[in-house]
XYZ file of C-alpha atoms in Angstrom:
720
model
C 111.608 18.924 71.650
C 114.802 19.759 73.434
C 116.595 20.108 70.107
C 113.878 22.410 68.853
C 114.154 24.643 71.930
C 117.889 24.793 71.449
C 117.411 25.747 67.832
C 114.967 28.498 68.747
C 117.380 29.902 71.289
C 120.206 29.860 68.775
C 118.056 31.669 66.229
C 117.450 34.491 68.680
C 121.107 35.155 69.300
C 122.776 33.911 66.165
C 122.765 34.725 62.464
C 120.378 32.747 60.252
C 118.250 32.962 57.142
C 115.485 35.526 56.868
C 112.850 32.822 56.756
C 114.205 31.241 59.897
C 114.133 34.560 61.786
C 110.689 35.633 60.652
C 108.536 33.846 63.241
C 110.617 34.627 66.363
C 110.899 38.243 65.216
C 107.130 38.557 65.094
C 106.842 36.947 68.534
C 109.411 39.381 69.912
C 107.591 42.368 68.386
C 104.281 41.305 69.944
C 105.912 40.755 73.336
C 107.698 44.118 73.159
C 104.464 45.946 72.256
C 102.679 44.211 75.107
C 105.473 45.168 77.506
C 105.461 48.822 76.358
C 101.654 48.974 76.704
C 101.862 47.346 80.116
C 104.647 49.709 81.230
C 102.730 52.712 79.886
C 99.539 51.686 81.702
C 101.455 50.940 84.892
C 103.364 54.234 84.646
C 100.149 56.155 84.103
C 98.494 54.530 87.114
C 101.593 55.196 89.207
C 101.578 58.890 88.153
C 97.889 59.234 89.048
C 98.510 57.577 92.422
C 101.583 59.757 93.076
C 99.742 62.981 92.152
C 96.761 61.981 94.336
C 98.927 61.165 97.361
C 101.111 64.250 96.814
C 98.035 66.463 96.507
C 96.503 65.064 99.704
C 99.797 65.604 101.565
C 100.020 69.212 100.240
C 96.461 70.111 101.312
C 96.915 68.388 104.684
C 100.162 70.260 105.375
C 98.553 73.565 104.352
C 95.588 73.062 106.681
C 97.835 71.895 109.539
C 100.003 75.011 109.143
C 96.893 77.221 109.301
C 95.745 75.482 112.479
C 99.284 75.701 113.901
C 99.653 79.492 113.485
C 96.046 80.064 114.639
C 96.752 78.036 117.800
C 99.979 79.969 118.455
C 98.068 83.244 118.122
C 95.341 82.052 120.508
C 97.849 80.690 123.050
C 99.961 83.840 122.968
C 97.113 86.314 123.598
C 94.232 84.151 124.912
C 92.411 85.921 122.105
C 89.086 84.152 122.671
C 88.883 85.362 126.285
C 90.057 88.998 126.166
C 87.821 92.058 125.652
C 87.212 93.588 122.234
C 89.346 96.643 123.025
C 92.248 94.335 123.969
C 91.845 92.358 120.745
C 92.003 95.585 118.769
C 95.034 96.875 120.673
C 96.812 93.595 119.810
C 96.775 94.789 116.165
C 99.797 97.026 116.680
C 100.915 100.007 114.544
C 99.819 99.927 110.865
C 98.058 96.581 111.421
C 95.476 98.447 113.513
C 95.036 101.093 110.826
C 94.255 98.529 108.110
C 91.913 96.555 110.332
C 90.046 99.786 111.235
C 88.796 100.070 107.633
C 87.413 96.515 107.798
C 85.656 97.448 111.040
C 84.407 100.704 109.474
C 82.916 98.799 106.513
C 81.255 96.249 108.829
C 79.698 98.984 110.994
C 78.492 101.129 108.080
C 74.718 101.308 107.531
C 75.162 99.857 104.030
C 77.934 98.711 101.700
C 77.427 101.830 99.585
C 77.766 104.110 102.614
C 80.851 102.200 103.768
C 82.533 102.641 100.370
C 81.587 106.334 100.334
C 83.224 106.705 103.754
C 86.472 105.251 102.387
C 86.510 107.284 99.164
C 85.751 110.541 101.047
C 87.558 109.942 104.333
C 88.102 112.918 106.663
C 88.952 111.048 109.874
C 92.324 109.484 108.958
C 94.024 112.846 108.391
C 92.487 115.886 110.091
C 91.520 118.944 108.007
C 91.979 116.805 104.855
C 89.659 114.572 102.864
C 91.528 111.651 101.328
C 90.600 108.631 99.230
C 91.617 105.563 101.258
C 91.159 103.220 98.281
C 93.632 105.330 96.321
C 96.195 105.849 99.069
C 96.248 102.405 100.691
C 96.002 98.772 99.618
C 92.816 97.926 101.516
C 90.682 96.248 98.842
C 91.133 92.995 100.760
C 89.441 94.560 103.795
C 86.637 95.874 101.580
C 86.116 92.480 99.927
C 86.198 90.635 103.254
C 83.739 93.025 104.924
C 81.284 92.687 102.005
C 81.654 88.908 102.152
C 80.967 88.922 105.901
C 77.840 91.041 105.409
C 76.324 88.863 102.677
C 77.177 85.430 104.086
C 74.834 83.955 106.752
C 77.603 83.664 109.360
C 77.026 86.683 111.622
C 75.365 84.559 114.320
C 78.196 82.030 114.422
C 81.354 84.050 113.798
C 82.455 87.452 115.060
C 83.883 89.844 112.420
C 87.367 89.714 113.952
C 87.476 85.910 113.726
C 86.297 85.945 110.111
C 89.186 88.310 109.406
C 91.978 86.456 111.202
C 90.821 83.017 110.040
C 90.971 84.267 106.443
C 94.599 85.310 106.963
C 95.466 82.025 108.633
C 93.676 80.246 105.771
C 95.915 82.065 103.290
C 98.866 80.417 105.026
C 97.490 77.121 103.716
C 97.586 78.590 100.185
C 101.162 79.760 100.848
C 102.357 76.328 101.998
C 100.635 74.547 99.098
C 102.201 76.968 96.581
C 105.704 76.413 98.029
C 105.089 72.658 98.067
C 103.929 72.619 94.422
C 106.867 74.777 93.243
C 109.366 72.380 94.809
C 107.457 69.398 93.412
C 107.450 70.880 89.895
C 111.192 71.555 90.025
C 112.263 68.144 91.353
C 109.566 65.870 89.946
C 108.757 64.309 93.336
C 106.295 65.419 96.015
C 108.835 64.333 98.641
C 110.605 67.603 97.792
C 107.399 69.555 98.511
C 107.012 67.772 101.846
C 110.559 68.730 102.814
C 110.013 72.372 101.736
C 106.847 72.617 103.856
C 108.549 71.045 106.893
C 111.453 73.474 106.605
C 109.018 76.394 106.354
C 107.281 75.296 109.569
C 110.410 74.478 111.599
C 112.026 77.790 110.564
C 108.807 79.728 111.323
C 110.637 82.530 113.172
C 112.440 83.406 109.943
C 109.829 82.448 107.331
C 106.692 84.239 108.613
C 105.384 86.595 111.280
C 101.701 86.162 110.515
C 100.694 85.017 114.006
C 101.573 88.377 115.615
C 101.189 90.849 112.705
C 98.019 89.433 111.143
C 96.705 92.403 109.052
C 100.169 93.350 107.717
C 100.067 93.763 103.925
C 102.772 91.165 103.288
C 100.676 88.457 104.981
C 97.995 89.058 102.353
C 100.424 89.391 99.439
C 103.067 86.672 99.896
C 100.699 83.705 99.403
C 99.709 85.161 96.002
C 103.373 85.802 95.183
C 104.138 82.146 95.967
C 101.266 81.060 93.688
C 102.681 83.291 90.944
C 106.155 81.713 91.291
C 104.606 78.227 91.134
C 102.696 79.199 87.978
C 105.832 80.699 86.358
C 107.778 77.544 87.247
C 105.150 75.426 85.468
C 104.965 77.870 82.543
C 108.712 77.580 81.886
C 108.501 73.830 81.362
C 109.451 72.731 77.876
C 106.906 71.123 75.496
C 103.899 72.595 77.306
C 100.645 72.089 75.408
C 99.107 75.359 74.029
C 95.887 75.005 76.068
C 97.831 74.441 79.305
C 100.170 77.296 78.437
C 97.241 79.700 78.030
C 95.706 78.574 81.329
C 99.063 78.995 83.071
C 99.489 82.520 81.666
C 96.025 83.304 83.064
C 97.037 81.904 86.470
C 100.228 84.033 86.426
C 98.188 87.138 85.582
C 95.597 86.554 88.338
C 98.293 85.859 90.957
C 100.293 88.929 89.832
C 97.182 91.117 89.999
C 96.207 89.905 93.505
C 99.789 90.303 94.740
C 99.922 93.855 93.353
C 96.516 94.734 94.799
C 97.349 93.681 98.351
C 100.802 95.252 99.012
C 102.124 98.743 98.372
C 105.688 97.418 97.892
C 104.598 95.099 95.047
C 106.384 97.161 92.398
C 109.790 96.726 94.049
C 109.386 92.951 94.410
C 108.253 92.578 90.804
C 111.129 94.802 89.643
C 113.536 92.194 91.048
C 111.510 89.523 89.275
C 111.730 91.481 86.008
C 115.504 91.815 86.499
C 115.733 88.029 86.934
C 113.839 87.504 83.661
C 116.034 90.088 81.929
C 119.292 88.419 83.017
C 118.082 84.960 82.011
C 116.822 86.202 78.646
C 120.128 87.950 77.917
C 122.017 84.667 78.443
C 119.471 82.662 76.440
C 118.416 80.594 79.452
C 114.689 81.245 78.959
C 112.459 81.280 75.874
C 112.171 84.920 74.753
C 108.486 84.689 73.805
C 107.471 83.604 77.328
C 109.662 86.280 78.927
C 107.978 88.938 76.770
C 104.536 87.779 77.872
C 105.652 87.840 81.526
C 106.798 91.478 81.130
C 103.403 92.334 79.617
C 101.564 90.498 82.420
C 103.489 92.471 85.064
C 102.647 95.794 83.397
C 98.994 94.804 82.826
C 98.499 93.620 86.414
C 100.030 96.789 87.826
C 98.028 99.080 85.526
C 94.791 97.301 86.461
C 95.606 97.916 90.138
C 96.391 101.527 89.234
C 92.883 101.908 87.778
C 91.290 100.340 90.877
C 93.346 102.685 93.061
C 91.962 105.719 91.219
C 95.129 106.140 89.103
C 97.546 106.148 92.018
C 100.521 108.196 90.799
C 103.060 106.110 92.746
C 102.148 103.085 90.598
C 102.364 105.035 87.321
C 105.774 106.354 88.341
C 107.101 102.953 89.397
C 110.471 101.760 88.143
C 108.885 98.448 87.136
C 106.691 99.981 84.419
C 109.616 102.086 83.153
C 111.990 99.079 83.141
C 109.619 96.661 81.411
C 108.710 99.252 78.776
C 112.425 99.953 78.218
C 113.237 96.263 77.722
C 110.461 95.869 75.155
C 111.562 99.030 73.304
C 115.264 98.048 73.382
C 114.445 94.607 72.025
C 112.690 96.088 68.974
C 115.720 98.324 68.333
C 118.262 95.475 68.694
C 116.596 92.670 66.760
C 119.723 90.531 66.183
C 120.869 90.550 69.796
C 121.422 86.777 70.022
C 123.401 86.269 66.841
C 127.129 86.199 66.108
C 130.334 84.924 67.775
C 131.132 85.281 71.495
C 132.838 88.708 71.510
C 130.263 90.135 69.126
C 127.408 88.933 71.337
C 129.074 90.241 74.496
C 129.418 93.673 72.899
C 125.766 93.640 71.847
C 124.768 92.502 75.331
C 126.653 95.322 77.078
C 125.099 97.831 74.679
C 121.653 96.320 75.320
C 122.051 96.610 79.102
C 123.174 100.243 78.842
C 120.311 101.057 76.478
C 117.735 99.506 78.838
C 119.237 101.323 81.844
C 119.235 104.731 80.112
C 115.708 104.261 78.758
C 114.438 103.212 82.203
C 115.851 106.326 83.866
C 114.599 108.627 81.086
C 111.074 107.182 81.017
C 110.828 107.184 84.824
C 112.103 110.767 85.074
C 109.665 111.850 82.362
C 106.646 110.218 84.059
C 107.545 111.667 87.474
C 108.027 115.125 85.972
C 104.613 115.050 84.277
C 102.814 113.680 87.353
C 104.849 115.810 89.806
C 105.389 112.579 91.738
C 107.199 112.685 95.107
C 105.387 109.915 97.017
C 108.313 107.467 96.919
C 111.229 109.899 97.268
C 111.762 108.844 100.913
C 112.545 105.287 99.736
C 115.273 106.500 97.374
C 116.693 108.834 100.057
C 116.791 105.852 102.424
C 118.513 103.626 99.829
C 121.021 106.335 98.994
C 121.978 106.780 102.653
C 121.900 103.034 103.390
C 124.374 102.124 100.674
C 126.787 104.890 101.596
C 126.110 107.485 98.893
C 126.454 110.342 101.345
C 125.203 110.940 104.894
C 121.821 112.549 105.320
C 119.996 114.609 107.916
C 116.678 113.862 106.279
C 114.253 112.911 109.057
C 112.303 110.350 107.002
C 115.399 108.567 105.692
C 116.946 108.405 109.180
C 113.685 107.094 110.632
C 114.061 104.052 108.364
C 117.822 103.742 108.809
C 117.476 103.558 112.589
C 114.846 100.812 112.534
C 116.266 97.332 113.036
C 113.815 95.918 110.467
C 115.461 98.015 107.739
C 119.002 97.126 108.784
C 121.240 94.307 107.579
C 120.144 90.721 108.156
C 121.521 89.645 111.584
C 124.084 86.827 111.577
C 122.094 84.786 114.117
C 119.511 84.226 111.345
C 121.983 81.891 109.634
C 122.659 79.923 112.817
C 118.912 79.331 113.255
C 118.526 78.276 109.619
C 121.547 75.984 109.982
C 119.999 74.155 112.967
C 117.448 72.615 110.581
C 120.211 71.920 107.981
C 118.351 74.265 105.614
C 121.159 76.798 105.188
C 123.898 74.204 104.618
C 121.889 72.377 101.941
C 120.766 75.658 100.370
C 124.364 76.879 100.009
C 125.427 73.533 98.476
C 122.577 73.574 95.929
C 123.096 77.282 95.209
C 126.836 76.886 94.489
C 126.216 73.813 92.371
C 123.466 75.448 90.304
C 125.419 78.706 89.934
C 128.411 76.873 88.433
C 126.048 75.043 86.072
C 124.379 78.341 85.107
C 127.719 80.008 84.317
C 128.810 77.079 82.127
C 125.502 76.921 80.248
C 125.380 80.731 79.813
C 128.920 80.708 78.391
C 128.016 77.895 75.990
C 124.892 79.778 74.879
C 126.852 82.990 74.258
C 129.674 81.226 72.405
C 127.113 79.365 70.274
C 129.436 76.360 70.064
C 127.985 73.211 68.520
C 131.096 71.080 68.840
C 130.396 67.518 69.851
C 133.131 67.625 72.474
C 131.612 70.713 74.112
C 128.139 69.162 74.144
C 129.509 65.975 75.675
C 131.269 67.899 78.423
C 128.285 70.053 79.261
C 125.398 67.719 78.598
C 124.871 67.084 82.300
C 124.789 70.794 83.076
C 122.229 71.404 80.366
C 119.998 68.765 81.907
C 120.075 70.192 85.409
C 119.582 73.781 84.253
C 116.150 73.625 82.724
C 114.392 77.006 82.271
C 112.255 76.587 85.428
C 115.335 75.780 87.527
C 117.256 78.688 85.949
C 114.469 81.129 86.862
C 114.292 79.925 90.474
C 118.092 80.168 90.746
C 118.215 83.860 89.753
C 115.065 84.546 91.800
C 116.643 83.195 94.977
C 119.922 85.063 94.335
C 118.231 88.454 93.855
C 115.832 88.065 96.768
C 118.737 86.811 98.883
C 120.592 90.057 98.185
C 117.458 92.007 99.148
C 117.106 90.072 102.418
C 120.795 90.488 103.315
C 120.515 94.253 102.860
C 117.081 94.727 104.513
C 115.995 92.402 107.306
C 112.268 93.121 106.860
C 112.407 91.540 103.392
C 113.881 88.246 104.596
C 110.480 86.551 104.480
C 110.549 86.729 100.681
C 113.883 84.892 100.651
C 113.647 82.343 103.450
C 110.407 80.813 102.150
C 111.935 80.408 98.690
C 115.102 79.089 100.323
C 113.019 76.145 101.601
C 111.792 75.470 98.048
C 115.208 75.765 96.420
C 117.082 73.613 98.951
C 114.465 70.849 98.894
C 114.463 70.859 95.078
C 118.242 70.407 94.988
C 118.178 67.598 97.533
C 115.507 65.678 95.564
C 116.758 66.475 92.054
C 117.672 63.576 89.741
C 119.997 65.821 87.711
C 121.891 67.119 90.750
C 122.561 63.663 92.208
C 123.422 62.276 88.775
C 126.126 64.896 88.228
C 127.431 64.678 91.821
C 127.866 60.914 91.545
C 129.471 61.244 88.105
C 131.964 63.750 89.487
C 133.147 61.207 92.076
C 132.948 58.259 89.632
C 130.216 56.459 91.585
C 127.281 56.912 89.229
C 124.781 54.173 88.618
C 121.055 54.587 88.115
C 120.308 52.631 91.307
C 122.703 54.709 93.428
C 121.250 57.917 92.028
C 117.703 56.875 93.006
C 118.871 55.724 96.437
C 120.481 59.136 97.099
C 117.509 61.053 95.660
C 115.079 59.473 98.123
C 117.192 58.416 101.117
C 118.888 61.769 101.831
C 115.589 63.769 101.916
C 113.954 61.064 104.088
C 116.919 61.096 106.513
C 116.704 64.932 106.610
C 112.960 64.750 107.349
C 113.562 62.224 110.138
C 116.284 64.440 111.631
C 114.014 67.521 111.530
C 111.143 65.563 113.109
C 113.336 64.116 115.842
C 114.970 67.435 116.724
C 112.066 69.884 116.395
C 108.835 67.968 117.059
C 109.216 68.165 120.896
C 109.851 71.923 120.640
C 106.743 72.440 118.496
C 104.649 70.483 121.019
C 106.058 72.559 123.899
C 105.322 75.741 121.959
C 101.715 74.675 121.390
C 101.245 73.881 125.084
C 102.688 77.213 126.300
C 99.865 79.546 127.376
C 100.187 83.314 127.787
C 97.759 86.241 127.978
C 97.505 89.716 126.473
C 98.405 92.346 129.086
C 98.602 96.085 128.354
C 96.504 97.821 131.044
C 97.848 101.330 130.359
C 96.819 101.318 126.693
C 93.427 99.756 127.561
C 92.872 102.483 130.170
C 93.799 105.184 127.630
C 91.431 103.853 124.952
C 88.551 103.486 127.408
C 89.098 107.045 128.643
C 89.122 108.436 125.081
C 85.855 106.638 124.255
C 84.105 107.791 127.426
C 85.538 111.285 127.989
C 86.075 112.890 124.585
C 83.605 113.904 121.845
C 83.350 111.717 118.732
C 84.643 114.591 116.607
C 87.812 115.127 118.710
C 91.140 115.244 116.828
C 94.156 113.468 118.365
C 97.878 114.003 117.769
C 100.695 111.686 118.834
C 102.987 108.976 117.511
C 102.009 107.209 114.269
C 101.927 103.793 115.945
C 99.661 104.814 118.812
C 97.261 106.837 116.661
C 96.532 103.792 114.475
C 95.230 102.114 117.649
C 93.272 105.242 118.599
C 91.457 105.171 115.253
C 90.670 101.457 115.505
C 89.560 101.416 119.154
C 87.774 104.761 119.395
C 87.015 105.994 115.864
C 88.430 109.455 116.665
C 90.068 111.655 114.001
C 93.873 111.538 113.645
C 96.474 114.070 112.630
C 98.893 111.413 111.268
C 99.224 107.642 110.867
C 101.767 104.900 109.927
C 100.997 104.567 106.193
C 103.979 106.644 105.156
C 103.734 106.643 101.319
C 102.629 110.275 100.938
C 104.835 113.376 100.977
C 102.275 115.629 102.701
C 101.774 113.040 105.440
C 105.532 112.742 105.981
C 105.834 116.516 106.359
C 102.854 116.526 108.721
C 104.319 113.706 110.846
C 107.636 115.523 111.184
C 105.755 118.611 112.358
C 103.596 116.674 114.841
C 106.718 114.991 116.251
C 108.006 118.391 117.391
C 106.241 117.468 120.658
C 109.400 115.391 121.325
C 111.841 118.071 120.103
C 113.360 121.148 121.769
C 110.728 123.684 120.801
C 108.836 126.433 122.592
C 105.265 125.753 123.833
C 104.000 128.511 121.507
C 105.610 126.824 118.464
C 104.224 123.380 119.344
C 100.770 124.802 120.072
C 100.742 126.647 116.722
C 101.789 123.485 114.824
C 99.186 121.290 116.515
C 96.363 123.804 116.049
C 97.220 124.154 112.345
C 96.179 120.481 112.000
C 92.999 120.999 114.025
C 94.315 119.123 117.084
C 92.121 118.966 120.204
C 94.198 116.481 122.248
C 97.852 115.461 122.167
C 99.128 112.172 123.618
C 102.700 112.074 124.950
C 104.422 108.727 125.554
C 107.177 108.305 128.135
C 108.586 105.409 126.082
C 109.431 107.921 123.303
C 110.289 110.953 125.424
C 112.762 108.951 127.563
C 113.591 106.321 124.936
C 116.401 103.842 125.634
C 115.672 101.190 122.987
C 117.874 102.849 120.375
C 121.413 104.109 120.857
C 122.291 107.806 120.854
C 121.797 109.247 117.394
C 118.919 106.922 116.574
C 116.392 107.847 119.255
C 113.420 109.731 117.847
C 114.342 112.836 119.850
C 117.895 112.689 118.384
C 116.593 112.498 114.820
C 114.409 115.544 115.483
C 117.320 117.449 117.058
C 119.549 116.715 114.048
C 116.816 117.698 111.577
C 116.243 120.935 113.562
C 119.994 121.679 113.736
C 120.184 121.154 117.518
C 122.790 119.374 119.652
C 121.655 115.925 120.867
C 121.218 115.003 124.531
C 123.750 112.929 126.468
C 127.446 112.227 126.215
C 128.904 111.836 122.758
C 129.976 113.731 119.689
C 127.864 116.167 117.704
C 128.436 117.467 114.210
C 130.216 120.866 114.400
C 127.422 122.931 112.841
C 124.769 121.760 115.337
C 123.808 124.438 117.863
C 122.262 124.298 121.378
C 118.518 124.910 121.375
C 117.049 127.978 123.066
C 114.289 125.813 124.579
C 114.167 122.631 126.689
C 112.579 119.441 125.375
C 108.841 119.972 125.120
C 107.702 116.495 126.281
C 109.767 116.841 129.484
C 109.104 120.485 130.301
C 105.316 120.318 129.864
C 105.069 117.979 132.891
C 106.347 120.748 135.197
C 103.081 122.686 134.742
C 104.844 126.003 134.128
C 102.546 128.954 133.233
C 103.951 129.206 129.674
C 102.740 125.628 129.080
C 99.477 125.579 131.054
C 98.295 128.591 129.049
C 98.079 126.372 125.982
C 97.909 122.791 127.336
C 95.729 121.310 130.106
C 96.475 117.811 131.346
C 93.270 115.738 131.253
C 94.585 112.163 131.570
C 97.677 110.470 132.956
C 98.906 106.971 133.764
C 102.312 105.281 133.990
C 102.805 105.371 130.209
C 100.667 108.129 128.680
C 99.970 111.820 129.300
C 97.060 113.435 127.449
C 96.789 117.224 127.150
C 93.849 119.185 125.838
C 94.710 122.216 123.720
C 93.217 125.497 124.885
C 90.940 127.247 122.382
C 92.311 130.793 122.124
C 90.165 133.347 120.372
């Protein structure tokens, strides 16, 4: 028997006759098939278990984040205990304006009457009837108010709680979308867990939902994150046709909802279109999918345009012009991706110039036909911001002087570095950028040499289409955030995704270890899982106590002067009274009292911008007769003056509201400092200061009817 066993062993490893090998070969084949079947079954079960656990973790983290931000909001304001007027005042500036339409729909006698009130609104801008559904992105308020009316929840949940809980619930969608994107890129849900933890621990820089609840971006960004997750899945290779169609549908729905909920959607999607354009030019994405994504962007935006009663600002958007130009240019240059390196580079440069010229021509043509000027303030602001000439334009300077529209402060990076996020992000970004450059060069050169493939095989692996898209996405949105602080929330959330993907990526660790001659499969797997786990433990150890302290810190809403003002307006003025004042305050006046306004913070309309500049002459150096004439031309009954604006110290000289008005009016600014040589002294003192002296020239036109430490309200005399 022993001899036989020896013989069998020798037959397996040695050379023998065919007949001698036949039986062991069959045995080996059966064993191999059994092993493959067993491995396949085990792998399938493991995948199902991993997806189940990962999904449970994603949903749990999303729900916990919603509860976390809701608790912070409650603890900061004691929202459940304060009066309704205080709750409404807590929705500052444009947040109050948007919420007022939800309240208006809830209080309407019927849904039909509520919609009619929005389509034919004459209380948001005095002496004008405007279509709110056309001018503003408030379909979410309409949908939510209808939902509240038809659901049997009125007895259990106040309208305001239904509203804020919906927004906090969307944070769960946001977290899950970020988690899934990171998971799709890296192949492990550990990456999604790390992305979500970074999002939470860097909350100051990733979201502001807990104190600006109704802001449009808090509605839109969760849908944008879902869209990015869907695009990431769509760009996977070897996707089955049925799944591909479903994913395209998911991209379209997410794009549509994102576009519907935020007026700045077109600018964000323009950056996205630029990312697709760059990647397509360097052959890093499949052209057919890129084409469909362009079409989806245009279709989603045009559908929103229809729902917004053919809003001209959407039709005149650069996104529609750019996407149309790319599709036209591609039909003209059919053999763009053929030929040697220099030939392709020449074609590429020509293609870029053609797309640029077509975009400008189409956009200019559309704006000329539609007589579109709604977004000109944005381009004036950008022109001044990037140093293409100084401007005295009031609207552009209003943006330039706001910290939110300034450069991203350096302390942002120190905060992001405390959680290790920024360090890891920079490492992954540099690594992926080098890989992208190498792969793009190889694609352009069209080299098929074995040596070249061997050298760059690793880079090709780590730069799959989904990773390439997320790389360019994070670069472009990083540039946007660096230039405009308000847009950092688009970048920092994706930063969490991109850094966690790199830290959990098989391809990244494989190439890193190969570069330092330490690669083995075991080491690669150890690094892939141990480094993210160590990072998670570090974050938990360092930031968990702070989160617990934050959750235990209790504060209370306190703004007695504004509460007193709103109560006085409700009790002492007629329902039809028209109020003038600052944009921010008037949004609160509309929400709390329902009175008619002369102006408001939704600034995307040329007539409104002109009106606001005229109303703000109450803080300029103008005669009482001039100010009275301006205010009466807008049907004003009461004007509210704020000491915080009249005697402003928050901004430096040259950026205070009164300075911007003086410059726009050609007057010398107050205080010590230089003035431009052509500015002249005004013939009149500053209106908001002089009116308080009760001089006859002022009391003839303005009668003080309310005053506290912050506000002064004057009633305009009705001269025959």
